[in-house]
Amino acid sequence: MSVTASQFSFELFPPRTPAGWEKLPKLINDLAAVRPGFFSVTYGAGGSDQNGTYDTIMKVVEQTGIEAAPHLTCVGSTRANIATLLQQYRDAGVRRIVALRGDLPSTSMSNAAPGEFHFANELVAFIRDTHGDHFALEVAAYPEIHPQAVNPEADFQAFLTKMRAGAHGAVTQYFFNADAYFDFAARCQKAGIEQPIVPGIMPILNTAQLLRFSAACGADVPRWIRLRLEAMGDDRASVQDFGAEVVTRLCETLLKQGVPGVHFYTLNQAEPTLRLWRNLGLPVSG
Ligand code: FAD
């Protein structure tokens, strides 16, 4: 398997506490040392605001010179404020955006985001209409089906609509079953999608958190992984050792099949992602 560091990306979230902001420069430096292709920074997840996303993006760019891609969501946005943000990001030299619907408030009865953009495809089309090809656009993909999908086929068709609206590529929700990814990628290829579908990879750090996230986002934690993690109880070191083993094997399987890259959900911790990097023998600079 021949890969370069530039095929890999790292996702951060804007810190939620003053202590998190203090640690951010070191976190960025530690991750930047392996020279990933780009960093992306979430928006809205966990209540973060766009200033937090913007400030984190700027820190990445100023500290490392590595490309940084803000996430933008339909939820909580109007055409006017998306237009303002796009201009701000463009002025700051940003060339890549992750365009999403965003998570709906738990009280929502509909699958559509409230406001002016209801689904990610509308946001993609708006960015393309207003900025042409200036921004490379990434969207989200769900090999194990989006949790609010009406049915699997409708979900897949919605994904195709989003890609055809002008996305340059997609990053998947995390998964532990490589076959779900390969099946999804094969369906995309059959449907004529040529843009890269990059697997999103979640390190395993904490059993309760992983099971909670996975239930919310529709990621399947296979029974054998769940039972083994649960049997380790509060023994964090064993959970992380086992997690690193399982996720390393998953990445090896994906890389052997020639996936176009890997996007790591770092959870704002450098070491678990760098541990996977070392286990995989990935290059330190591309
Ligand atoms: P969409 O593609 O709009 O799909 C949402 C749902 O609507 C699906 O069920 C789909 O089947 C259906 N659908 C789509 N289009 C249509 C249509 N035209 N008509 C009818 N139904 C349709 N969340 C955040 O809040 N902030 C983040 O920063 C963030 N980053 C993420 C990064 C990645 C890589 C991933 C995979 C997810 C991220 N999320 C983030 C979570 C994401 O916002 C949620 O999963 C959200 O519920 C769906 O977003 P989407 O862009 O995939 O939505």
mmCIF file of C-alpha atoms and ligand atoms in Angstrom:
data_model
loop_
_atom_site.group_PDB
_atom_site.id
_atom_site.type_symbol
_atom_site.label_atom_id
_atom_site.label_comp_id
_atom_site.label_asym_id
_atom_site.label_seq_id
_atom_site.Cartn_x
_atom_site.Cartn_y
_atom_site.Cartn_z
ATOM 1 C CA MET A 1 0.000 0.000 0.000
ATOM 2 C CA SER A 2 1.549 3.269 -1.107
ATOM 3 C CA VAL A 3 0.110 6.358 0.551
ATOM 4 C CA THR A 4 1.169 9.933 1.263
ATOM 5 C CA ALA A 5 0.402 11.986 4.364
ATOM 6 C CA SER A 6 -1.602 14.388 2.226
ATOM 7 C CA GLN A 7 -4.309 11.731 1.750
ATOM 8 C CA PHE A 8 -5.149 11.958 5.448
ATOM 9 C CA SER A 9 -7.131 14.613 7.291
ATOM 10 C CA PHE A 10 -7.769 15.384 10.935
ATOM 11 C CA GLU A 11 -11.009 16.697 12.382
ATOM 12 C CA LEU A 12 -11.018 19.051 15.370
ATOM 13 C CA PHE A 13 -13.837 20.709 17.266
ATOM 14 C CA PRO A 14 -13.618 24.246 18.684
ATOM 15 C CA PRO A 15 -12.626 23.902 22.354
ATOM 16 C CA ARG A 16 -15.517 24.313 24.780
ATOM 17 C CA THR A 17 -13.562 25.542 27.793
ATOM 18 C CA PRO A 18 -10.761 28.040 28.490
ATOM 19 C CA ALA A 19 -8.510 25.082 29.361
ATOM 20 C CA GLY A 20 -9.313 23.538 25.964
ATOM 21 C CA TRP A 21 -8.297 26.775 24.203
ATOM 22 C CA GLU A 22 -5.045 26.815 26.164
ATOM 23 C CA LYS A 23 -4.223 23.298 25.009
ATOM 24 C CA LEU A 24 -5.219 23.938 21.380
ATOM 25 C CA PRO A 25 -1.836 25.222 20.065
ATOM 26 C CA LYS A 26 -0.020 22.109 21.318
ATOM 27 C CA LEU A 27 -2.766 19.816 19.998
ATOM 28 C CA ILE A 28 -2.479 21.440 16.562
ATOM 29 C CA ASN A 29 1.334 21.270 16.578
ATOM 30 C CA ASP A 30 1.391 17.628 17.633
ATOM 31 C CA LEU A 31 -1.027 16.623 14.879
ATOM 32 C CA ALA A 32 0.556 18.907 12.280
ATOM 33 C CA ALA A 33 3.930 17.214 12.817
ATOM 34 C CA VAL A 34 2.884 14.380 10.459
ATOM 35 C CA ARG A 35 1.737 16.927 7.804
ATOM 36 C CA PRO A 36 -1.815 15.768 7.049
ATOM 37 C CA GLY A 37 -3.505 17.020 3.867
ATOM 38 C CA PHE A 38 -5.898 19.205 5.821
ATOM 39 C CA PHE A 39 -7.599 19.810 9.146
ATOM 40 C CA SER A 40 -11.344 20.276 9.367
ATOM 41 C CA VAL A 41 -13.145 22.048 12.203
ATOM 42 C CA THR A 42 -16.722 21.235 13.218
ATOM 43 C CA TYR A 43 -19.469 23.767 13.697
ATOM 44 C CA GLY A 44 -22.476 23.569 15.962
ATOM 45 C CA ALA A 45 -21.815 20.056 17.240
ATOM 46 C CA GLY A 46 -21.982 20.179 21.047
ATOM 47 C CA GLY A 47 -23.213 23.792 21.005
ATOM 48 C CA SER A 48 -20.078 25.386 19.520
ATOM 49 C CA ASP A 49 -20.542 28.646 17.637
ATOM 50 C CA GLN A 50 -19.157 29.872 14.356
ATOM 51 C CA ASN A 51 -16.656 32.179 16.073
ATOM 52 C CA GLY A 52 -15.121 29.117 17.702
ATOM 53 C CA THR A 53 -14.873 27.413 14.311
ATOM 54 C CA TYR A 54 -13.373 30.498 12.690
ATOM 55 C CA ASP A 55 -10.833 31.028 15.501
ATOM 56 C CA THR A 56 -9.771 27.372 15.402
ATOM 57 C CA ILE A 57 -9.400 27.483 11.610
ATOM 58 C CA MET A 58 -7.223 30.595 11.893
ATOM 59 C CA LYS A 59 -5.025 28.980 14.554
ATOM 60 C CA VAL A 60 -4.403 25.968 12.304
ATOM 61 C CA VAL A 61 -3.530 28.149 9.330
ATOM 62 C CA GLU A 62 -1.322 30.595 11.245
ATOM 63 C CA GLN A 63 0.504 27.944 13.242
ATOM 64 C CA THR A 64 1.032 25.332 10.544
ATOM 65 C CA GLY A 65 0.264 26.661 7.068
ATOM 66 C CA ILE A 66 -1.712 23.434 6.517
ATOM 67 C CA GLU A 67 -5.075 23.771 4.770
ATOM 68 C CA ALA A 68 -8.031 24.101 7.147
ATOM 69 C CA ALA A 69 -11.653 23.439 6.217
ATOM 70 C CA PRO A 70 -14.521 24.832 8.289
ATOM 71 C CA HIS A 71 -17.768 22.861 8.565
ATOM 72 C CA LEU A 72 -20.907 24.848 7.704
ATOM 73 C CA THR A 73 -24.408 23.670 8.540
ATOM 74 C CA CYS A 74 -27.934 24.450 7.342
ATOM 75 C CA VAL A 75 -29.132 24.276 10.943
ATOM 76 C CA GLY A 76 -28.980 27.704 12.542
ATOM 77 C CA SER A 77 -28.109 29.465 9.281
ATOM 78 C CA THR A 78 -29.723 31.886 6.871
ATOM 79 C CA ARG A 79 -28.663 32.650 3.305
ATOM 80 C CA ALA A 80 -27.375 36.004 4.525
ATOM 81 C CA ASN A 81 -25.201 34.652 7.298
ATOM 82 C CA ILE A 82 -23.850 31.802 5.152
ATOM 83 C CA ALA A 83 -22.979 34.404 2.499
ATOM 84 C CA THR A 84 -21.146 36.498 5.119
ATOM 85 C CA LEU A 85 -19.268 33.494 6.479
ATOM 86 C CA LEU A 86 -18.267 32.329 3.006
ATOM 87 C CA GLN A 87 -16.829 35.760 2.262
ATOM 88 C CA GLN A 88 -14.982 35.826 5.608
ATOM 89 C CA TYR A 89 -13.501 32.409 4.965
ATOM 90 C CA ARG A 90 -12.614 33.310 1.397
ATOM 91 C CA ASP A 91 -10.883 36.490 2.606
ATOM 92 C CA ALA A 92 -8.944 34.357 5.108
ATOM 93 C CA GLY A 93 -7.636 32.130 2.295
ATOM 94 C CA VAL A 94 -9.891 29.108 2.949
ATOM 95 C CA ARG A 95 -10.292 26.852 -0.126
ATOM 96 C CA ARG A 96 -12.241 23.901 1.291
ATOM 97 C CA ILE A 97 -15.537 23.587 3.166
ATOM 98 C CA VAL A 98 -17.422 20.666 4.694
ATOM 99 C CA ALA A 99 -21.114 21.341 3.898
ATOM 100 C CA LEU A 100 -23.702 19.694 6.156
ATOM 101 C CA ARG A 101 -27.299 19.836 7.225
ATOM 102 C CA GLY A 102 -26.228 19.651 10.856
ATOM 103 C CA ASP A 103 -27.850 17.892 13.763
ATOM 104 C CA LEU A 104 -31.459 18.832 14.378
ATOM 105 C CA PRO A 105 -32.668 19.949 17.799
ATOM 106 C CA SER A 106 -33.985 16.828 19.557
ATOM 107 C CA THR A 107 -37.512 18.331 19.628
ATOM 108 C CA SER A 108 -37.677 18.494 15.824
ATOM 109 C CA MET A 109 -40.499 16.485 14.229
ATOM 110 C CA SER A 110 -39.237 16.825 10.646
ATOM 111 C CA ASN A 111 -36.190 15.523 8.795
ATOM 112 C CA ALA A 112 -35.571 18.968 7.260
ATOM 113 C CA ALA A 113 -33.527 21.665 8.975
ATOM 114 C CA PRO A 114 -35.627 24.643 10.010
ATOM 115 C CA GLY A 115 -34.683 27.858 8.206
ATOM 116 C CA GLU A 116 -33.650 28.629 4.671
ATOM 117 C CA PHE A 117 -31.562 25.574 3.769
ATOM 118 C CA HIS A 118 -33.253 22.303 4.628
ATOM 119 C CA PHE A 119 -30.787 19.699 3.389
ATOM 120 C CA ALA A 120 -27.072 19.682 2.646
ATOM 121 C CA ASN A 121 -27.635 19.546 -1.140
ATOM 122 C CA GLU A 122 -29.200 23.029 -0.977
ATOM 123 C CA LEU A 123 -26.175 24.386 0.870
ATOM 124 C CA VAL A 124 -23.818 22.794 -1.668
ATOM 125 C CA ALA A 125 -25.793 24.321 -4.562
ATOM 126 C CA PHE A 126 -25.785 27.742 -2.874
ATOM 127 C CA ILE A 127 -22.004 27.694 -2.344
ATOM 128 C CA ARG A 128 -21.456 26.601 -5.951
ATOM 129 C CA ASP A 129 -23.835 29.294 -7.271
ATOM 130 C CA THR A 130 -22.223 32.060 -5.277
ATOM 131 C CA HIS A 131 -18.543 31.048 -5.337
ATOM 132 C CA GLY A 132 -18.174 28.795 -8.379
ATOM 133 C CA ASP A 133 -15.223 26.457 -7.935
ATOM 134 C CA HIS A 134 -13.395 28.559 -5.365
ATOM 135 C CA PHE A 135 -14.106 26.127 -2.526
ATOM 136 C CA ALA A 136 -13.583 22.372 -2.686
ATOM 137 C CA LEU A 137 -16.748 21.017 -1.058
ATOM 138 C CA GLU A 138 -16.869 17.917 1.106
ATOM 139 C CA VAL A 139 -20.164 16.382 2.215
ATOM 140 C CA ALA A 140 -21.097 13.628 4.668
ATOM 141 C CA ALA A 141 -21.795 10.024 3.631
ATOM 142 C CA TYR A 142 -23.457 7.244 5.639
ATOM 143 C CA PRO A 143 -22.420 3.706 4.628
ATOM 144 C CA GLU A 144 -24.578 2.380 7.493
ATOM 145 C CA ILE A 145 -27.522 4.672 6.560
ATOM 146 C CA HIS A 146 -28.319 8.057 8.126
ATOM 147 C CA PRO A 147 -30.332 7.524 11.338
ATOM 148 C CA GLN A 148 -33.234 9.713 10.160
ATOM 149 C CA ALA A 149 -33.385 8.282 6.639
ATOM 150 C CA VAL A 150 -36.887 7.471 5.402
ATOM 151 C CA ASN A 151 -35.416 4.273 3.937
ATOM 152 C CA PRO A 152 -31.997 3.121 2.669
ATOM 153 C CA GLU A 153 -32.754 3.826 -0.994
ATOM 154 C CA ALA A 154 -34.079 7.339 -0.309
ATOM 155 C CA ASP A 155 -30.953 8.014 1.753
ATOM 156 C CA PHE A 156 -28.701 6.849 -1.068
ATOM 157 C CA GLN A 157 -30.609 8.922 -3.627
ATOM 158 C CA ALA A 158 -30.311 11.969 -1.328
ATOM 159 C CA PHE A 159 -26.571 11.340 -1.173
ATOM 160 C CA LEU A 160 -26.349 11.202 -4.975
ATOM 161 C CA THR A 161 -28.322 14.471 -5.214
ATOM 162 C CA LYS A 162 -25.848 16.092 -2.847
ATOM 163 C CA MET A 163 -22.846 14.842 -4.830
ATOM 164 C CA ARG A 164 -24.375 15.948 -8.120
ATOM 165 C CA ALA A 165 -25.142 19.381 -6.670
ATOM 166 C CA GLY A 166 -21.394 20.010 -6.826
ATOM 167 C CA ALA A 167 -19.556 18.215 -4.002
ATOM 168 C CA HIS A 168 -15.913 17.401 -4.709
ATOM 169 C CA GLY A 169 -15.830 14.526 -2.287
ATOM 170 C CA ALA A 170 -17.431 12.932 0.742
ATOM 171 C CA VAL A 171 -16.270 11.887 4.188
ATOM 172 C CA THR A 172 -18.143 9.051 5.823
ATOM 173 C CA GLN A 173 -19.638 8.724 9.250
ATOM 174 C CA TYR A 174 -17.417 6.394 11.231
ATOM 175 C CA PHE A 175 -18.020 2.656 11.062
ATOM 176 C CA PHE A 176 -16.363 -0.514 12.301
ATOM 177 C CA ASN A 177 -17.600 -2.824 9.504
ATOM 178 C CA ALA A 178 -15.335 -2.343 6.501
ATOM 179 C CA ASP A 179 -17.917 -4.156 4.319
ATOM 180 C CA ALA A 180 -20.435 -1.354 4.887
ATOM 181 C CA TYR A 181 -17.932 1.085 3.386
ATOM 182 C CA PHE A 182 -17.003 -1.181 0.459
ATOM 183 C CA ASP A 183 -20.663 -1.816 -0.357
ATOM 184 C CA PHE A 184 -21.400 1.918 -0.263
ATOM 185 C CA ALA A 185 -18.369 2.785 -2.399
ATOM 186 C CA ALA A 186 -19.357 0.128 -4.956
ATOM 187 C CA ARG A 187 -22.911 1.523 -5.172
ATOM 188 C CA CYS A 188 -21.496 5.014 -5.688
ATOM 189 C CA GLN A 189 -19.238 3.770 -8.464
ATOM 190 C CA LYS A 190 -22.168 1.992 -10.121
ATOM 191 C CA ALA A 191 -24.178 5.221 -9.923
ATOM 192 C CA GLY A 192 -21.392 7.066 -11.752
ATOM 193 C CA ILE A 193 -19.953 8.940 -8.754
ATOM 194 C CA GLU A 194 -16.276 9.546 -9.420
ATOM 195 C CA GLN A 195 -15.527 11.849 -6.494
ATOM 196 C CA PRO A 196 -13.538 10.311 -3.604
ATOM 197 C CA ILE A 197 -15.498 8.793 -0.706
ATOM 198 C CA VAL A 198 -13.098 8.997 2.206
ATOM 199 C CA PRO A 199 -13.720 6.772 5.231
ATOM 200 C CA GLY A 200 -14.101 8.594 8.557
ATOM 201 C CA ILE A 201 -12.302 6.793 11.376
ATOM 202 C CA MET A 202 -13.095 7.111 15.074
ATOM 203 C CA PRO A 203 -10.468 6.121 17.639
ATOM 204 C CA ILE A 204 -11.899 4.188 20.595
ATOM 205 C CA LEU A 205 -11.138 6.059 23.813
ATOM 206 C CA ASN A 206 -14.054 5.581 26.153
ATOM 207 C CA THR A 207 -16.690 2.851 26.007
ATOM 208 C CA ALA A 208 -19.652 4.823 27.375
ATOM 209 C CA GLN A 209 -18.957 7.778 25.093
ATOM 210 C CA LEU A 210 -18.505 5.546 22.036
ATOM 211 C CA LEU A 211 -21.774 3.678 22.657
ATOM 212 C CA ARG A 212 -23.659 6.943 23.250
ATOM 213 C CA PHE A 213 -22.292 8.613 20.084
ATOM 214 C CA SER A 214 -22.878 5.498 18.033
ATOM 215 C CA ALA A 215 -26.505 5.147 19.126
ATOM 216 C CA ALA A 216 -27.110 8.803 18.209
ATOM 217 C CA CYS A 217 -25.404 8.782 14.803
ATOM 218 C CA GLY A 218 -26.415 5.307 13.645
ATOM 219 C CA ALA A 219 -22.913 3.768 13.665
ATOM 220 C CA ASP A 220 -22.993 0.042 14.388
ATOM 221 C CA VAL A 221 -20.644 -1.161 17.118
ATOM 222 C CA PRO A 222 -20.371 -4.903 16.400
ATOM 223 C CA ARG A 223 -21.457 -7.105 19.302
ATOM 224 C CA TRP A 224 -17.992 -8.625 19.819
ATOM 225 C CA ILE A 225 -16.411 -5.166 20.103
ATOM 226 C CA ARG A 226 -19.110 -3.880 22.446
ATOM 227 C CA LEU A 227 -18.993 -6.932 24.725
ATOM 228 C CA ARG A 228 -15.207 -6.903 24.937
ATOM 229 C CA LEU A 229 -15.144 -3.162 25.694
ATOM 230 C CA GLU A 230 -17.877 -3.511 28.317
ATOM 231 C CA ALA A 231 -15.976 -6.339 29.983
ATOM 232 C CA MET A 232 -13.013 -3.966 30.438
ATOM 233 C CA GLY A 233 -15.155 -1.651 32.596
ATOM 234 C CA ASP A 234 -13.288 1.469 33.722
ATOM 235 C CA ASP A 235 -9.869 0.153 32.704
ATOM 236 C CA ARG A 236 -9.119 2.979 30.234
ATOM 237 C CA ALA A 237 -5.703 1.664 29.213
ATOM 238 C CA SER A 238 -7.132 -1.734 28.197
ATOM 239 C CA VAL A 239 -10.030 -0.075 26.354
ATOM 240 C CA GLN A 240 -7.602 2.110 24.415
ATOM 241 C CA ASP A 241 -5.182 -0.732 23.664
ATOM 242 C CA PHE A 242 -7.976 -2.946 22.377
ATOM 243 C CA GLY A 243 -9.531 0.021 20.526
ATOM 244 C CA ALA A 244 -6.230 0.853 18.825
ATOM 245 C CA GLU A 245 -5.841 -2.783 17.740
ATOM 246 C CA VAL A 246 -9.354 -2.973 16.267
ATOM 247 C CA VAL A 247 -9.176 0.397 14.526
ATOM 248 C CA THR A 248 -5.666 -0.246 13.178
ATOM 249 C CA ARG A 249 -6.916 -3.487 11.589
ATOM 250 C CA LEU A 250 -9.898 -1.649 10.115
ATOM 251 C CA CYS A 251 -7.616 1.012 8.589
ATOM 252 C CA GLU A 252 -5.261 -1.668 7.236
ATOM 253 C CA THR A 253 -8.173 -3.401 5.522
ATOM 254 C CA LEU A 254 -9.340 -0.108 4.013
ATOM 255 C CA LEU A 255 -5.887 1.002 2.899
ATOM 256 C CA LYS A 256 -5.106 -2.379 1.338
ATOM 257 C CA GLN A 257 -8.176 -1.933 -0.839
ATOM 258 C CA GLY A 258 -6.901 1.451 -1.996
ATOM 259 C CA VAL A 259 -9.270 3.889 -0.273
ATOM 260 C CA PRO A 260 -8.602 7.463 -1.450
ATOM 261 C CA GLY A 261 -7.615 8.675 2.033
ATOM 262 C CA VAL A 262 -8.667 8.519 5.684
ATOM 263 C CA HIS A 263 -10.315 11.228 7.796
ATOM 264 C CA PHE A 264 -9.590 10.852 11.514
ATOM 265 C CA TYR A 265 -12.063 12.159 14.090
ATOM 266 C CA THR A 266 -9.358 13.166 16.566
ATOM 267 C CA LEU A 267 -11.745 14.115 19.406
ATOM 268 C CA ASN A 268 -9.197 16.875 20.113
ATOM 269 C CA GLN A 269 -6.649 14.380 21.401
ATOM 270 C CA ALA A 270 -3.452 13.945 19.430
ATOM 271 C CA GLU A 271 -2.086 10.717 20.850
ATOM 272 C CA PRO A 272 -4.873 8.251 19.898
ATOM 273 C CA THR A 273 -4.744 9.361 16.248
ATOM 274 C CA LEU A 274 -0.928 9.464 16.187
ATOM 275 C CA ARG A 275 -0.871 5.986 17.705
ATOM 276 C CA LEU A 276 -2.960 4.733 14.762
ATOM 277 C CA TRP A 277 -0.642 6.634 12.416
ATOM 278 C CA ARG A 278 2.413 4.874 13.862
ATOM 279 C CA ASN A 279 0.703 1.471 13.933
ATOM 280 C CA LEU A 280 -0.104 1.864 10.253
ATOM 281 C CA GLY A 281 3.457 2.916 9.442
ATOM 282 C CA LEU A 282 2.152 6.016 7.683
ATOM 283 C CA PRO A 283 4.654 8.515 6.323
ATOM 284 C CA VAL A 284 5.525 11.559 8.398
ATOM 285 C CA SER A 285 5.380 13.995 5.539
ATOM 286 C CA GLY A 286 3.901 13.934 2.110
HETATM 287 P P1 FAD B 1 -28.258 15.616 4.567
HETATM 288 O O1 FAD B 1 -27.409 15.117 3.475
HETATM 289 O O2 FAD B 1 -29.085 16.848 4.313
HETATM 290 O O3 FAD B 1 -29.224 14.408 5.012
HETATM 291 C C1 FAD B 1 -29.997 14.506 6.200
HETATM 292 C C2 FAD B 1 -31.174 13.534 6.151
HETATM 293 O O4 FAD B 1 -32.157 14.009 5.231
HETATM 294 C C3 FAD B 1 -30.859 12.111 5.698
HETATM 295 O O5 FAD B 1 -31.711 11.251 6.400
HETATM 296 C C4 FAD B 1 -31.189 12.116 4.207
HETATM 297 O O6 FAD B 1 -31.598 10.830 3.764
HETATM 298 C C5 FAD B 1 -32.340 13.105 4.147
HETATM 299 N N1 FAD B 1 -32.291 13.961 2.945
HETATM 300 C C6 FAD B 1 -31.186 14.547 2.410
HETATM 301 N N2 FAD B 1 -31.524 15.311 1.369
HETATM 302 C C7 FAD B 1 -32.861 15.227 1.264
HETATM 303 C C8 FAD B 1 -33.795 15.838 0.392
HETATM 304 N N3 FAD B 1 -33.398 16.677 -0.582
HETATM 305 N N4 FAD B 1 -35.130 15.550 0.563
HETATM 306 C C9 FAD B 1 -35.528 14.696 1.548
HETATM 307 N N5 FAD B 1 -34.674 14.100 2.403
HETATM 308 C C10 FAD B 1 -33.368 14.366 2.267
HETATM 309 N N6 FAD B 1 -22.957 17.999 12.546
HETATM 310 C C11 FAD B 1 -22.841 19.253 13.020
HETATM 311 O O7 FAD B 1 -23.797 19.783 13.589
HETATM 312 N N7 FAD B 1 -21.662 19.955 12.887
HETATM 313 C C12 FAD B 1 -20.598 19.432 12.257
HETATM 314 O O8 FAD B 1 -19.560 20.091 12.153
HETATM 315 C C13 FAD B 1 -20.684 18.102 11.726
HETATM 316 N N8 FAD B 1 -19.659 17.529 11.064
HETATM 317 C C14 FAD B 1 -19.823 16.285 10.466
HETATM 318 C C15 FAD B 1 -18.785 15.757 9.689
HETATM 319 C C16 FAD B 1 -18.932 14.513 9.076
HETATM 320 C C17 FAD B 1 -17.814 13.969 8.218
HETATM 321 C C18 FAD B 1 -20.130 13.769 9.251
HETATM 322 C C19 FAD B 1 -20.306 12.406 8.629
HETATM 323 C C20 FAD B 1 -21.168 14.281 10.025
HETATM 324 C C21 FAD B 1 -21.034 15.556 10.627
HETATM 325 N N9 FAD B 1 -22.054 16.142 11.372
HETATM 326 C C22 FAD B 1 -21.922 17.403 11.888
HETATM 327 C C23 FAD B 1 -23.302 15.414 11.582
HETATM 328 C C24 FAD B 1 -24.355 15.743 10.506
HETATM 329 O O9 FAD B 1 -24.668 17.120 10.544
HETATM 330 C C25 FAD B 1 -25.586 14.924 10.817
HETATM 331 O O10 FAD B 1 -25.336 13.568 10.559
HETATM 332 C C26 FAD B 1 -26.864 15.390 10.174
HETATM 333 O O11 FAD B 1 -27.947 14.712 10.821
HETATM 334 C C27 FAD B 1 -26.959 15.143 8.675
HETATM 335 O O12 FAD B 1 -26.162 15.985 7.957
HETATM 336 P P2 FAD B 1 -25.943 15.757 6.375
HETATM 337 O O13 FAD B 1 -25.196 16.895 5.887
HETATM 338 O O14 FAD B 1 -25.458 14.411 6.119
HETATM 339 O O15 FAD B 1 -27.482 15.893 5.905
#
